[in-house]
PDB file of C-alpha atoms in Angstrom:
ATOM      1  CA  UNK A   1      40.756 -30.559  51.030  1.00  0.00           C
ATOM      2  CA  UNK A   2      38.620 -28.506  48.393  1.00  0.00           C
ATOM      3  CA  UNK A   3      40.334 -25.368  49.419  1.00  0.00           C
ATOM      4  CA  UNK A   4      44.003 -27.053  48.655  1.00  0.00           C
ATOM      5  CA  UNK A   5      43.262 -28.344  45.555  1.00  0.00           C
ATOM      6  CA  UNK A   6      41.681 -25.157  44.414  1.00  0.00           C
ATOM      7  CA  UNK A   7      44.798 -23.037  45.339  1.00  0.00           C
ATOM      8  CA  UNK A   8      46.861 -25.655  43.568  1.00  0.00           C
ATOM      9  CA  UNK A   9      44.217 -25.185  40.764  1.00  0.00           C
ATOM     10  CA  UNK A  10      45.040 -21.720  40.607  1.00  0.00           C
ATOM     11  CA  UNK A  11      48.655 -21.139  41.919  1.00  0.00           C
ATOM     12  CA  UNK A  12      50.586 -23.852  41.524  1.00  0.00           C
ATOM     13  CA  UNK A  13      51.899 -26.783  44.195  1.00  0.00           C
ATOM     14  CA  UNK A  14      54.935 -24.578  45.447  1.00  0.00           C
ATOM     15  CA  UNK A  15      53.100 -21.324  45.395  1.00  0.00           C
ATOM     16  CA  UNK A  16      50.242 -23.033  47.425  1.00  0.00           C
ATOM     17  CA  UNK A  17      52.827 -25.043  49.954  1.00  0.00           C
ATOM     18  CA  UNK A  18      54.487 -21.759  50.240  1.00  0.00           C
ATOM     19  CA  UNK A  19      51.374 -19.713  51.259  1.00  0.00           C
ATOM     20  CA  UNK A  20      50.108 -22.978  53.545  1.00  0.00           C
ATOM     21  CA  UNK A  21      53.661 -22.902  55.377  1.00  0.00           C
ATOM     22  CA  UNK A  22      53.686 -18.724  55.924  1.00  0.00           C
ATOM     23  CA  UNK A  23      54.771 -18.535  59.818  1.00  0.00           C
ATOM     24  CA  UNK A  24      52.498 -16.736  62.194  1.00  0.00           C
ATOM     25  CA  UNK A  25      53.147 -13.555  63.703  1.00  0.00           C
ATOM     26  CA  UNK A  26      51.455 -11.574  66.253  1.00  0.00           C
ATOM     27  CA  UNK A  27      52.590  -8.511  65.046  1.00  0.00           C
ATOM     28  CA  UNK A  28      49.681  -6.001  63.395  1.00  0.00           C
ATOM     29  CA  UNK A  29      49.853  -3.059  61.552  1.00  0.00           C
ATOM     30  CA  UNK A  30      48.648   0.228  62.542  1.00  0.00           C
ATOM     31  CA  UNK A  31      48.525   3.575  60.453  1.00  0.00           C
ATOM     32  CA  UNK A  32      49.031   6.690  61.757  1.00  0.00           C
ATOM     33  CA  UNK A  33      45.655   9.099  62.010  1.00  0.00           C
ATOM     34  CA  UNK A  34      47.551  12.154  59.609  1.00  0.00           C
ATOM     35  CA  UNK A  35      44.478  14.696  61.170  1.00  0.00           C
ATOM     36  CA  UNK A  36      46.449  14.177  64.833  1.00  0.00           C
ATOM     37  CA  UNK A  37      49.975  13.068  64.227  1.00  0.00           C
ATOM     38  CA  UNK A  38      52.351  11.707  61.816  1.00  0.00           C
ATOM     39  CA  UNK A  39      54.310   9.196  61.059  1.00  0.00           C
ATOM     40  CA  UNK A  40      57.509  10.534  62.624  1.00  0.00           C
ATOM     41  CA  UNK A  41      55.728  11.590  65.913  1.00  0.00           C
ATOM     42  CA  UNK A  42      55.048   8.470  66.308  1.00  0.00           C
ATOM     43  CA  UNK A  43      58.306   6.557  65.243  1.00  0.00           C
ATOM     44  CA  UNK A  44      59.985   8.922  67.589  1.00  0.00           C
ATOM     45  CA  UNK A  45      57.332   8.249  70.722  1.00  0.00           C
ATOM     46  CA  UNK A  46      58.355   4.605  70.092  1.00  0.00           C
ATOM     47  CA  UNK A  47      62.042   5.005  69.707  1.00  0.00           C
ATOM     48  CA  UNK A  48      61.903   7.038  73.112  1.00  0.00           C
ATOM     49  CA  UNK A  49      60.059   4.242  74.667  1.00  0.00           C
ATOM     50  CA  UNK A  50      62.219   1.396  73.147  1.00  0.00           C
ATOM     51  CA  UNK A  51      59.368  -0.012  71.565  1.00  0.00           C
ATOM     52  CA  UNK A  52      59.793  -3.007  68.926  1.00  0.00           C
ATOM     53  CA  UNK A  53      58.502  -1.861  65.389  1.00  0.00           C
ATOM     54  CA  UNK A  54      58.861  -2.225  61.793  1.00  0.00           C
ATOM     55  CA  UNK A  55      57.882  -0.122  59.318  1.00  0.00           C
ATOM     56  CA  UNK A  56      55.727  -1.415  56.559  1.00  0.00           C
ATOM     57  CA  UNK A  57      55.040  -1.216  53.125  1.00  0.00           C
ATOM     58  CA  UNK A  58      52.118   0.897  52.945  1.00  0.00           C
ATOM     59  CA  UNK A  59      53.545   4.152  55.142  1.00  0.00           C
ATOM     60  CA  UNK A  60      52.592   2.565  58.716  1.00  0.00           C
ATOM     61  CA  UNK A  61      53.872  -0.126  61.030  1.00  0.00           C
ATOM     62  CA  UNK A  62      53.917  -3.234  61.678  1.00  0.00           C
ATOM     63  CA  UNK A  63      53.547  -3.603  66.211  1.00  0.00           C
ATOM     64  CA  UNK A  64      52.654  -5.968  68.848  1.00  0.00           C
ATOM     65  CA  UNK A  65      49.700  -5.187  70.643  1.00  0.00           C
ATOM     66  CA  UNK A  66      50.749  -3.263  73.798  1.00  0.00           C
ATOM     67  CA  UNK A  67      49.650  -0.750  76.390  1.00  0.00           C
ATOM     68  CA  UNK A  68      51.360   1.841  74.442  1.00  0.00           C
ATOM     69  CA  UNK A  69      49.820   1.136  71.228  1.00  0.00           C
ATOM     70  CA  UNK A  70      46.286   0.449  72.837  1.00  0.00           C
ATOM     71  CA  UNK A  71      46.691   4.189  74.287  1.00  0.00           C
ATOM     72  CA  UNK A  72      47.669   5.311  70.730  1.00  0.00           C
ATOM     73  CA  UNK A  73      44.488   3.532  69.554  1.00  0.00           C
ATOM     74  CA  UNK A  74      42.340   4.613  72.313  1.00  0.00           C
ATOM     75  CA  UNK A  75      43.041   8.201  71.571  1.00  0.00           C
ATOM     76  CA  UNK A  76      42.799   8.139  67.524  1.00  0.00           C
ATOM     77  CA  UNK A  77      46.634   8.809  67.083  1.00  0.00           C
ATOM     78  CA  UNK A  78      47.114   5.602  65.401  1.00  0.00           C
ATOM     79  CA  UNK A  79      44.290   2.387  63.976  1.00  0.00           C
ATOM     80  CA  UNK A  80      44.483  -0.965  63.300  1.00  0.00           C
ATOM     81  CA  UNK A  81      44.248  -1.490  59.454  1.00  0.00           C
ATOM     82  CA  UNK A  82      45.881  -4.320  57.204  1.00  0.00           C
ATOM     83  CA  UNK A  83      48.584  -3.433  54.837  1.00  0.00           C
ATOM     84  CA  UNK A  84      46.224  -4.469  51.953  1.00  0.00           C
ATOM     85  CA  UNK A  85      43.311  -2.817  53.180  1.00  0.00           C
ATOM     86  CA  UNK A  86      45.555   0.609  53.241  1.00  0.00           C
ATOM     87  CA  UNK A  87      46.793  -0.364  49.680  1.00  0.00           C
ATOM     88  CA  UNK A  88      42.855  -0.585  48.302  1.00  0.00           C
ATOM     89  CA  UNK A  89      41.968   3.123  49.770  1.00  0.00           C
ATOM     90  CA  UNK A  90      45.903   4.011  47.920  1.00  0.00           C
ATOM     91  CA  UNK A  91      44.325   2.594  44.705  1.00  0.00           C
ATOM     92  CA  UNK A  92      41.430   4.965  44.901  1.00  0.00           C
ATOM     93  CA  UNK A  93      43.002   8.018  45.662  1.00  0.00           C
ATOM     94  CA  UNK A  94      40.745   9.967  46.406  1.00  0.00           C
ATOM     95  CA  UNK A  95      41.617  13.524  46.361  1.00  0.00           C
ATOM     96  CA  UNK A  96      40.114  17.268  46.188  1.00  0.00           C
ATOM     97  CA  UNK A  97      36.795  18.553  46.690  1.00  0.00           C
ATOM     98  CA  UNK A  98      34.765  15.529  46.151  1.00  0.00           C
ATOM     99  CA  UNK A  99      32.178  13.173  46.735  1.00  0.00           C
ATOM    100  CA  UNK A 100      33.366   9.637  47.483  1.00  0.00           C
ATOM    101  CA  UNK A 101      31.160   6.717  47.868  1.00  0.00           C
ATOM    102  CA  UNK A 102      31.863   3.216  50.418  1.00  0.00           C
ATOM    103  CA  UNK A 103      29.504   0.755  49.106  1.00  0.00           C
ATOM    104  CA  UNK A 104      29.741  -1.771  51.729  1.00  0.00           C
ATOM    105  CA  UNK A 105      31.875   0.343  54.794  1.00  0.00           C
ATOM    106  CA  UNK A 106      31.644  -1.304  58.235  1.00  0.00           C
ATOM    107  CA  UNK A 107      33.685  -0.722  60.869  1.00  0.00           C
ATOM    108  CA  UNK A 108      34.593   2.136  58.678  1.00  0.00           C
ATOM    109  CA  UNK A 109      38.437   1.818  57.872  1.00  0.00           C
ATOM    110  CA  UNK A 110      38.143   2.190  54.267  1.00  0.00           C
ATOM    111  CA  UNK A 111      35.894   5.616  54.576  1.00  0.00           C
ATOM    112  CA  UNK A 112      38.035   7.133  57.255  1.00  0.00           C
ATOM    113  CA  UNK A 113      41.205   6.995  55.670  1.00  0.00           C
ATOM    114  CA  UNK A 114      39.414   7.770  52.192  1.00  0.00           C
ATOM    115  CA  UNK A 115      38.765  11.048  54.538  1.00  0.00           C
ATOM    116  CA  UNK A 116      41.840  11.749  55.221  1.00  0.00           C
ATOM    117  CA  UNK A 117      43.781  11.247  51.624  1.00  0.00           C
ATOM    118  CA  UNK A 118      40.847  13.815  50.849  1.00  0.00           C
ATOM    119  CA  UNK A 119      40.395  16.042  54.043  1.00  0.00           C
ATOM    120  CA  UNK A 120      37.599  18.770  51.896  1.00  0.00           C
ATOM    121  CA  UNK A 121      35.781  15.733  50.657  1.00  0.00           C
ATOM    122  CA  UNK A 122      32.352  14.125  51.655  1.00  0.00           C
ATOM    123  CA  UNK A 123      32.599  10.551  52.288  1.00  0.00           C
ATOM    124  CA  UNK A 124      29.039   8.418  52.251  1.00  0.00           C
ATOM    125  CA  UNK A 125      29.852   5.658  54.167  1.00  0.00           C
ATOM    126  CA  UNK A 126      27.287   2.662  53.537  1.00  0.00           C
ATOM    127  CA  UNK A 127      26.306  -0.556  55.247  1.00  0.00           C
ATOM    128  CA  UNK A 128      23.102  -2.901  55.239  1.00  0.00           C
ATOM    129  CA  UNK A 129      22.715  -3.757  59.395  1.00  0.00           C
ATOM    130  CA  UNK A 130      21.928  -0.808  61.776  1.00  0.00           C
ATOM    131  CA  UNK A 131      24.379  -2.057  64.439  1.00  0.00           C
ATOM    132  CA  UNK A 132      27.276  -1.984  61.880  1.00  0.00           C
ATOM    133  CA  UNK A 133      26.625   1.970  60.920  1.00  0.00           C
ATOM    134  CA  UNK A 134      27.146   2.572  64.620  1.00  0.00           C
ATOM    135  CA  UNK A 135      30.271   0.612  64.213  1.00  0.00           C
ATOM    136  CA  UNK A 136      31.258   3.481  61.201  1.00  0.00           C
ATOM    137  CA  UNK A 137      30.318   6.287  63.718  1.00  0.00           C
ATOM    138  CA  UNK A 138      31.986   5.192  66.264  1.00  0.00           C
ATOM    139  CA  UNK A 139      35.180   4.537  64.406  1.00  0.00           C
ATOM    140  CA  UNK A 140      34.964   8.204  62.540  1.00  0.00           C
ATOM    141  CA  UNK A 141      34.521   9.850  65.636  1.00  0.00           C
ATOM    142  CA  UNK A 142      37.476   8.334  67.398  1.00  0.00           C
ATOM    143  CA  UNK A 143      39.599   9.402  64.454  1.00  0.00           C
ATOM    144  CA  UNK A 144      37.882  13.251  64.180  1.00  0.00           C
ATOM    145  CA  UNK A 145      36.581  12.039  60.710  1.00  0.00           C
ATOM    146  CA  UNK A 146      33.948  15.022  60.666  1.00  0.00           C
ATOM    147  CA  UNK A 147      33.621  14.435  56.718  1.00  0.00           C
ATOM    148  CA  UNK A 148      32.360  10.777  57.111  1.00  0.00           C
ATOM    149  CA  UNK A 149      28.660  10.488  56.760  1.00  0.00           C
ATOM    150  CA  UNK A 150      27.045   7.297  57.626  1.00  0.00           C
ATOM    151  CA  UNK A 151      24.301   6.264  55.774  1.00  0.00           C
ATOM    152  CA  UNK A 152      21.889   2.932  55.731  1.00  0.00           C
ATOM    153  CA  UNK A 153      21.618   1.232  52.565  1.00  0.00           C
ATOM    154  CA  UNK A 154      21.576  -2.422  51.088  1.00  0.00           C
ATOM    155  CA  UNK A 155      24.563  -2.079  48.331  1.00  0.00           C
ATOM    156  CA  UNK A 156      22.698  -4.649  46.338  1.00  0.00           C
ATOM    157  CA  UNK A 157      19.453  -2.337  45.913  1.00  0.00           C
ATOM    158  CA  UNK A 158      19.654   0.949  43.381  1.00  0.00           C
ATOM    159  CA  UNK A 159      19.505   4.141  45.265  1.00  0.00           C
ATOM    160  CA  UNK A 160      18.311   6.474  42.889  1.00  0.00           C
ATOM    161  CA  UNK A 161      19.620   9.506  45.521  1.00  0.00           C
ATOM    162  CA  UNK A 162      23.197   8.259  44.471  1.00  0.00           C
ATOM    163  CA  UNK A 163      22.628   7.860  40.476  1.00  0.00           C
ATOM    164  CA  UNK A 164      25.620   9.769  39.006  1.00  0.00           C
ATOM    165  CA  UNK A 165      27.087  11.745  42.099  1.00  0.00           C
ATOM    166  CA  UNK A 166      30.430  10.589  43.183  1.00  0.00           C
ATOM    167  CA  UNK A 167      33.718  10.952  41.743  1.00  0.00           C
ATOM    168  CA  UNK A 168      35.075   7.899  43.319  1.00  0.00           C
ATOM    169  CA  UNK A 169      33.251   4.727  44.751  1.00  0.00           C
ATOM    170  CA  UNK A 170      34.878   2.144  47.004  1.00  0.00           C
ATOM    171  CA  UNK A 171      33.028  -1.020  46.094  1.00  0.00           C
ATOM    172  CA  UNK A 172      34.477  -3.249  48.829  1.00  0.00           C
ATOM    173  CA  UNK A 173      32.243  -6.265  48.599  1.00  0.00           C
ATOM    174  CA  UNK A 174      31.209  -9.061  50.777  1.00  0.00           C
ATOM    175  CA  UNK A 175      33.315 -11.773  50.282  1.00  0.00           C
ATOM    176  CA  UNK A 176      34.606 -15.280  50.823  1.00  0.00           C
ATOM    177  CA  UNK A 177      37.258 -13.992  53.075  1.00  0.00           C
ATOM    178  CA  UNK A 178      39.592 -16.909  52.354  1.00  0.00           C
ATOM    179  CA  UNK A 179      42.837 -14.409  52.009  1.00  0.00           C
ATOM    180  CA  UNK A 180      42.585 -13.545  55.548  1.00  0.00           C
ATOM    181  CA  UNK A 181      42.678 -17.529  57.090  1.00  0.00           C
ATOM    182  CA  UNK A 182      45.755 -16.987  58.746  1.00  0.00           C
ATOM    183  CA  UNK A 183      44.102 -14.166  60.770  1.00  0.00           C
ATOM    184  CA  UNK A 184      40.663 -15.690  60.705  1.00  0.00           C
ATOM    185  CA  UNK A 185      40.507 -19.579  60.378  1.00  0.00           C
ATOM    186  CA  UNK A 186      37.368 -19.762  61.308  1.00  0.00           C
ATOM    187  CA  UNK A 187      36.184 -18.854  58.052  1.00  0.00           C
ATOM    188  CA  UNK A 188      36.866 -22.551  57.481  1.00  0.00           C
ATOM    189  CA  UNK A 189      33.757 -23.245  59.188  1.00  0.00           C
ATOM    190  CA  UNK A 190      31.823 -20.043  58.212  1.00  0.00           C
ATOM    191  CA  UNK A 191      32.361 -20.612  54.088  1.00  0.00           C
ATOM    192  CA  UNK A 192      32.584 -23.701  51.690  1.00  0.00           C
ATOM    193  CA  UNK A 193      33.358 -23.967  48.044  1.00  0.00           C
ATOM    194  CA  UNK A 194      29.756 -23.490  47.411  1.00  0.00           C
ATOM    195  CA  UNK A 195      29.626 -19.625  48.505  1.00  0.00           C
ATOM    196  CA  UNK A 196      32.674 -18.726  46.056  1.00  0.00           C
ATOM    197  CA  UNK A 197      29.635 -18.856  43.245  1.00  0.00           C
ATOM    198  CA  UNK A 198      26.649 -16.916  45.367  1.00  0.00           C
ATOM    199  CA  UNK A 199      29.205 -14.229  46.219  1.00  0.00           C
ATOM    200  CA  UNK A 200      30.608 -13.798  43.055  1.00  0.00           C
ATOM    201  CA  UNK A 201      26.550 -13.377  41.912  1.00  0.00           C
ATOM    202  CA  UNK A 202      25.931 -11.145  44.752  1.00  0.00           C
ATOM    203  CA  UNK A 203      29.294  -8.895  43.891  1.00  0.00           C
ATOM    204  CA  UNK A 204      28.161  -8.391  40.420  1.00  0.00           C
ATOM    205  CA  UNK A 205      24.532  -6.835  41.596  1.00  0.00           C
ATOM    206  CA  UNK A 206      26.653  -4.507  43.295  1.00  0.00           C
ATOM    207  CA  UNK A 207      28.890  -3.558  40.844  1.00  0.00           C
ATOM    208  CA  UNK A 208      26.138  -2.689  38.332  1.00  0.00           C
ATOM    209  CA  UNK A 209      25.285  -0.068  41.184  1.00  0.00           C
ATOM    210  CA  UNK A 210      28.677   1.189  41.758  1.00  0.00           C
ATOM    211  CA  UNK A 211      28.717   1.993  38.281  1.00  0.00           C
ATOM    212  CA  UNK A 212      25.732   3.889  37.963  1.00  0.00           C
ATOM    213  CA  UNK A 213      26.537   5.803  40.773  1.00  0.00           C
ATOM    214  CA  UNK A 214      29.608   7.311  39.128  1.00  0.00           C
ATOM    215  CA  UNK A 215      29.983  10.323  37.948  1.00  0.00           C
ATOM    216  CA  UNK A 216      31.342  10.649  34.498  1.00  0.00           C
ATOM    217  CA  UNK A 217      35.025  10.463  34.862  1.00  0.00           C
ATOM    218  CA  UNK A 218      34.731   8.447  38.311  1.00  0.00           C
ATOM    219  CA  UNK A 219      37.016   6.413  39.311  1.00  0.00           C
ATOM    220  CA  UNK A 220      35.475   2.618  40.726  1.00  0.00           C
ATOM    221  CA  UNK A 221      37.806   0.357  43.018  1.00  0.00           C
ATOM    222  CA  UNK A 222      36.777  -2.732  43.229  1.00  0.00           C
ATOM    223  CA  UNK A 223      38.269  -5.011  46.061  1.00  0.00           C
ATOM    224  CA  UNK A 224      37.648  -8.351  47.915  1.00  0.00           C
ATOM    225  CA  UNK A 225      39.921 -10.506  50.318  1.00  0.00           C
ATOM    226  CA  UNK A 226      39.450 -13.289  49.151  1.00  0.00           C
ATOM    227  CA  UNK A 227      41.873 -15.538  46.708  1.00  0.00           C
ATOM    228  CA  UNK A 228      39.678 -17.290  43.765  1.00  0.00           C
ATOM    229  CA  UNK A 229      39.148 -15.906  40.133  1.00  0.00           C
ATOM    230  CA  UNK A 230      35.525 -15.740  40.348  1.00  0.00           C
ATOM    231  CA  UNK A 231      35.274 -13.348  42.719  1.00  0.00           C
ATOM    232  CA  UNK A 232      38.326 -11.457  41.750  1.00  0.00           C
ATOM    233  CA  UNK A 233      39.240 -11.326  37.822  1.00  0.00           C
ATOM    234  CA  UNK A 234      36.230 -12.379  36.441  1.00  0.00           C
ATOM    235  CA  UNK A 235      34.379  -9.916  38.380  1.00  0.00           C
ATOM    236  CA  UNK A 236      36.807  -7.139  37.239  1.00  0.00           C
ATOM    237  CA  UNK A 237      36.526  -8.297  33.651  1.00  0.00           C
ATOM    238  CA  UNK A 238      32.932  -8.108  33.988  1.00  0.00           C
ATOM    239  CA  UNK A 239      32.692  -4.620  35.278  1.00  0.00           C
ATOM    240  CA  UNK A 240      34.884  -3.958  32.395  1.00  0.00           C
ATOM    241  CA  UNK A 241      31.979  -5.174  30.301  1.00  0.00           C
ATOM    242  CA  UNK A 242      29.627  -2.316  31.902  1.00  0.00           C
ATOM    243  CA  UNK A 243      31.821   0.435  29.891  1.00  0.00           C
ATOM    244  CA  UNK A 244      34.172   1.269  32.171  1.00  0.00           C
ATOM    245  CA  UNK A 245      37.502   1.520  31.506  1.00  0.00           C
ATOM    246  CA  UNK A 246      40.769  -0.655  33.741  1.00  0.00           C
ATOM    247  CA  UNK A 247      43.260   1.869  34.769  1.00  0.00           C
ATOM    248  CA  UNK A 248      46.322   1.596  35.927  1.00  0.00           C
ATOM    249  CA  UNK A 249      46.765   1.198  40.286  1.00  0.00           C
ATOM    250  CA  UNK A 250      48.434   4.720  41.475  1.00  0.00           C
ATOM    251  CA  UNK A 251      50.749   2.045  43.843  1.00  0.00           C
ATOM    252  CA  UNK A 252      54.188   1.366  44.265  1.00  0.00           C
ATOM    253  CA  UNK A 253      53.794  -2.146  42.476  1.00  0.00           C
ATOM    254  CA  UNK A 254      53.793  -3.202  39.206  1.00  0.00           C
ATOM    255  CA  UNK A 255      49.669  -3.603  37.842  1.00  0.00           C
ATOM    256  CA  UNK A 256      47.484  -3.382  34.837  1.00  0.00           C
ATOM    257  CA  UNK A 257      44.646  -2.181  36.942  1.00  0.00           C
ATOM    258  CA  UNK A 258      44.102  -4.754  38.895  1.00  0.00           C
ATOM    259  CA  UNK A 259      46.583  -6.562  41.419  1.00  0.00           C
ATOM    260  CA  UNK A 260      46.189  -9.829  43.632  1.00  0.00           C
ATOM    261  CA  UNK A 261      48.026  -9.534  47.181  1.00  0.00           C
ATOM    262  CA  UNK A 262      48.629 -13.135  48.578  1.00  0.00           C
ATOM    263  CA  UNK A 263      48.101 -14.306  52.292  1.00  0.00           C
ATOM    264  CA  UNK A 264      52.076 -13.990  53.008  1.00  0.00           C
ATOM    265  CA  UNK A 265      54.657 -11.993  54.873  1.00  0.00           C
ATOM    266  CA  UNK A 266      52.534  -8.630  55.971  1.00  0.00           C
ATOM    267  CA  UNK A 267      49.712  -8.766  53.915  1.00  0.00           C
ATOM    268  CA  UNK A 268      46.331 -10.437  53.861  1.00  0.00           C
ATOM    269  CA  UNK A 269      44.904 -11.899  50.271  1.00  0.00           C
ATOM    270  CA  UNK A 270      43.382  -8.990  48.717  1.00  0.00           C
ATOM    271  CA  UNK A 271      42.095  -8.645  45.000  1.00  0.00           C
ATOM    272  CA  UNK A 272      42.217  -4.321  43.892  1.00  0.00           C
ATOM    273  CA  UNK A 273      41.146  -3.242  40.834  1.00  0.00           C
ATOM    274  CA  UNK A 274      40.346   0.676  39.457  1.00  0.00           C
ATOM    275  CA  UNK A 275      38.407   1.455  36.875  1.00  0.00           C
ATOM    276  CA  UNK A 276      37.165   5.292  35.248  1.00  0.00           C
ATOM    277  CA  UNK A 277      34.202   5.710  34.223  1.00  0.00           C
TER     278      UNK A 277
END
């Protein structure tokens, strides 16, 4: 009940019924790995095979989960990522000889494809639990990610190795998770209304970080997939309030450096901002 009446809160009665009624669909989305294929390898391997696909917004596809694709998986050609998780690595851009920074990384998806956008860049790939930075290695090494480092850090603690150094930082923060209930609705019974507040505390430690591990002229994305202001635009407009400046998404939709994704049609609820330093 508290969740309904807070989307209404926020987006309306007919945006909320609308989101509430989205169909399911067991279809996923998978990108293609560009280090061992592309995109129109693999269209054409499924158009020889007669295999159902659609292509998706973000560059990759949108599949049912099949002994084809599992192959495809199996062998790094192709990985599961959500549409808006692509779109938050897009909004960083990451590109050049550079040093790029994932706050909170595990299983790895954001750093690996960071990797690739930027194949002569170091990627620092951070999490807080042991077990989950074997999760990152495991996932780099399936995709040939040689540039993705894995590293063992709280992202709510100041490393003073990482004060100043990157030119772009991927602060994907622990969340609510409440854009991705159609996928997960068990976060029903993992997360109340009460955790929207000790996130949103939590998010801002690790933004102050983020920021002071920029290098001047860094770029800072900050994402979440999750639905409610307080962890989305008041956390952006508080970064804001740490001197950096909102910039404009480099994606195909219309922003003003930040842009909320809602829990419909291909895409999970996602919050992106970007921000330079």
């Amino acid at each position: 009940r508290w969740f309904v009446d807070r989307m209404k809160a926020e987006y309306g009665d007919a945006r909320t019924r609308a989101i509430l009624e989205e169909p399911e669909s067991d279809f996923v989305h998978i990108r293609v790995n560009r280090r061992l294929s592309s995109d129109d390898a693999v269209k054409k391997l499924f158009d020889a095979r007669a295999h159902e696909y659609a292509p998706s917004a973000v560059g990759g596809f949108l599949v049912r989960v099949t002994p084809l694709v599992k192959s495809l998986f199996a062998e790094g050609v192709v990985t599961y990522q959500s549409s808006s998780s692509v779109l938050a690595v897009d909004a960083l851009a990451p590109g050049g000889k550079c040093e790029v920074l994932d706050l909170c990384s595990a299983p790895g998806g954001k750093a690996v494809y960071a990797s690739e956008l930027a194949p002569a860049s170091l990627v620092t790939a951070c999490d807080i639990h042991p077990h989950r930075i074997e999760l990152v290695k495991k996932y780099a090494a399936r995709m040939k990610a040689d540039n993705v480092h894995p590293v063992l850090s709280d992202a709510t603690v100041f490393e003073p190795r990482f004060e100043g150094r990157f030119d772009f930082v991927m602060a994907d923060v622990p969340c609510s998770c409440f854009g991705t209930f159609r996928k997960h609705p068990d976060v029903f019974l993992q997360r109340g209304e009460d955790e929207i507040k000790k996130l949103a505390a939590v998010q801002r430690r690790i933004a102050d970080n983020a920021v002071r591990y920029l290098k001047d002229g860094g770029v800072l994305v900050y994402s979440t997939c999750t639905l409610f202001a307080e962890e989305n635009e008041k956390n952006a407009a508080y970064i804001a309030s740490l001197g950096l400046t909102p910039e404009k998404l480099p994606v195909p939709f219309d922003n003003d450096g930040t842009l909320r994704l809602l829990p419909r049609g291909e895409w999970d609820g996602f919050f992106i901002a970007r921000f330079r330093k």
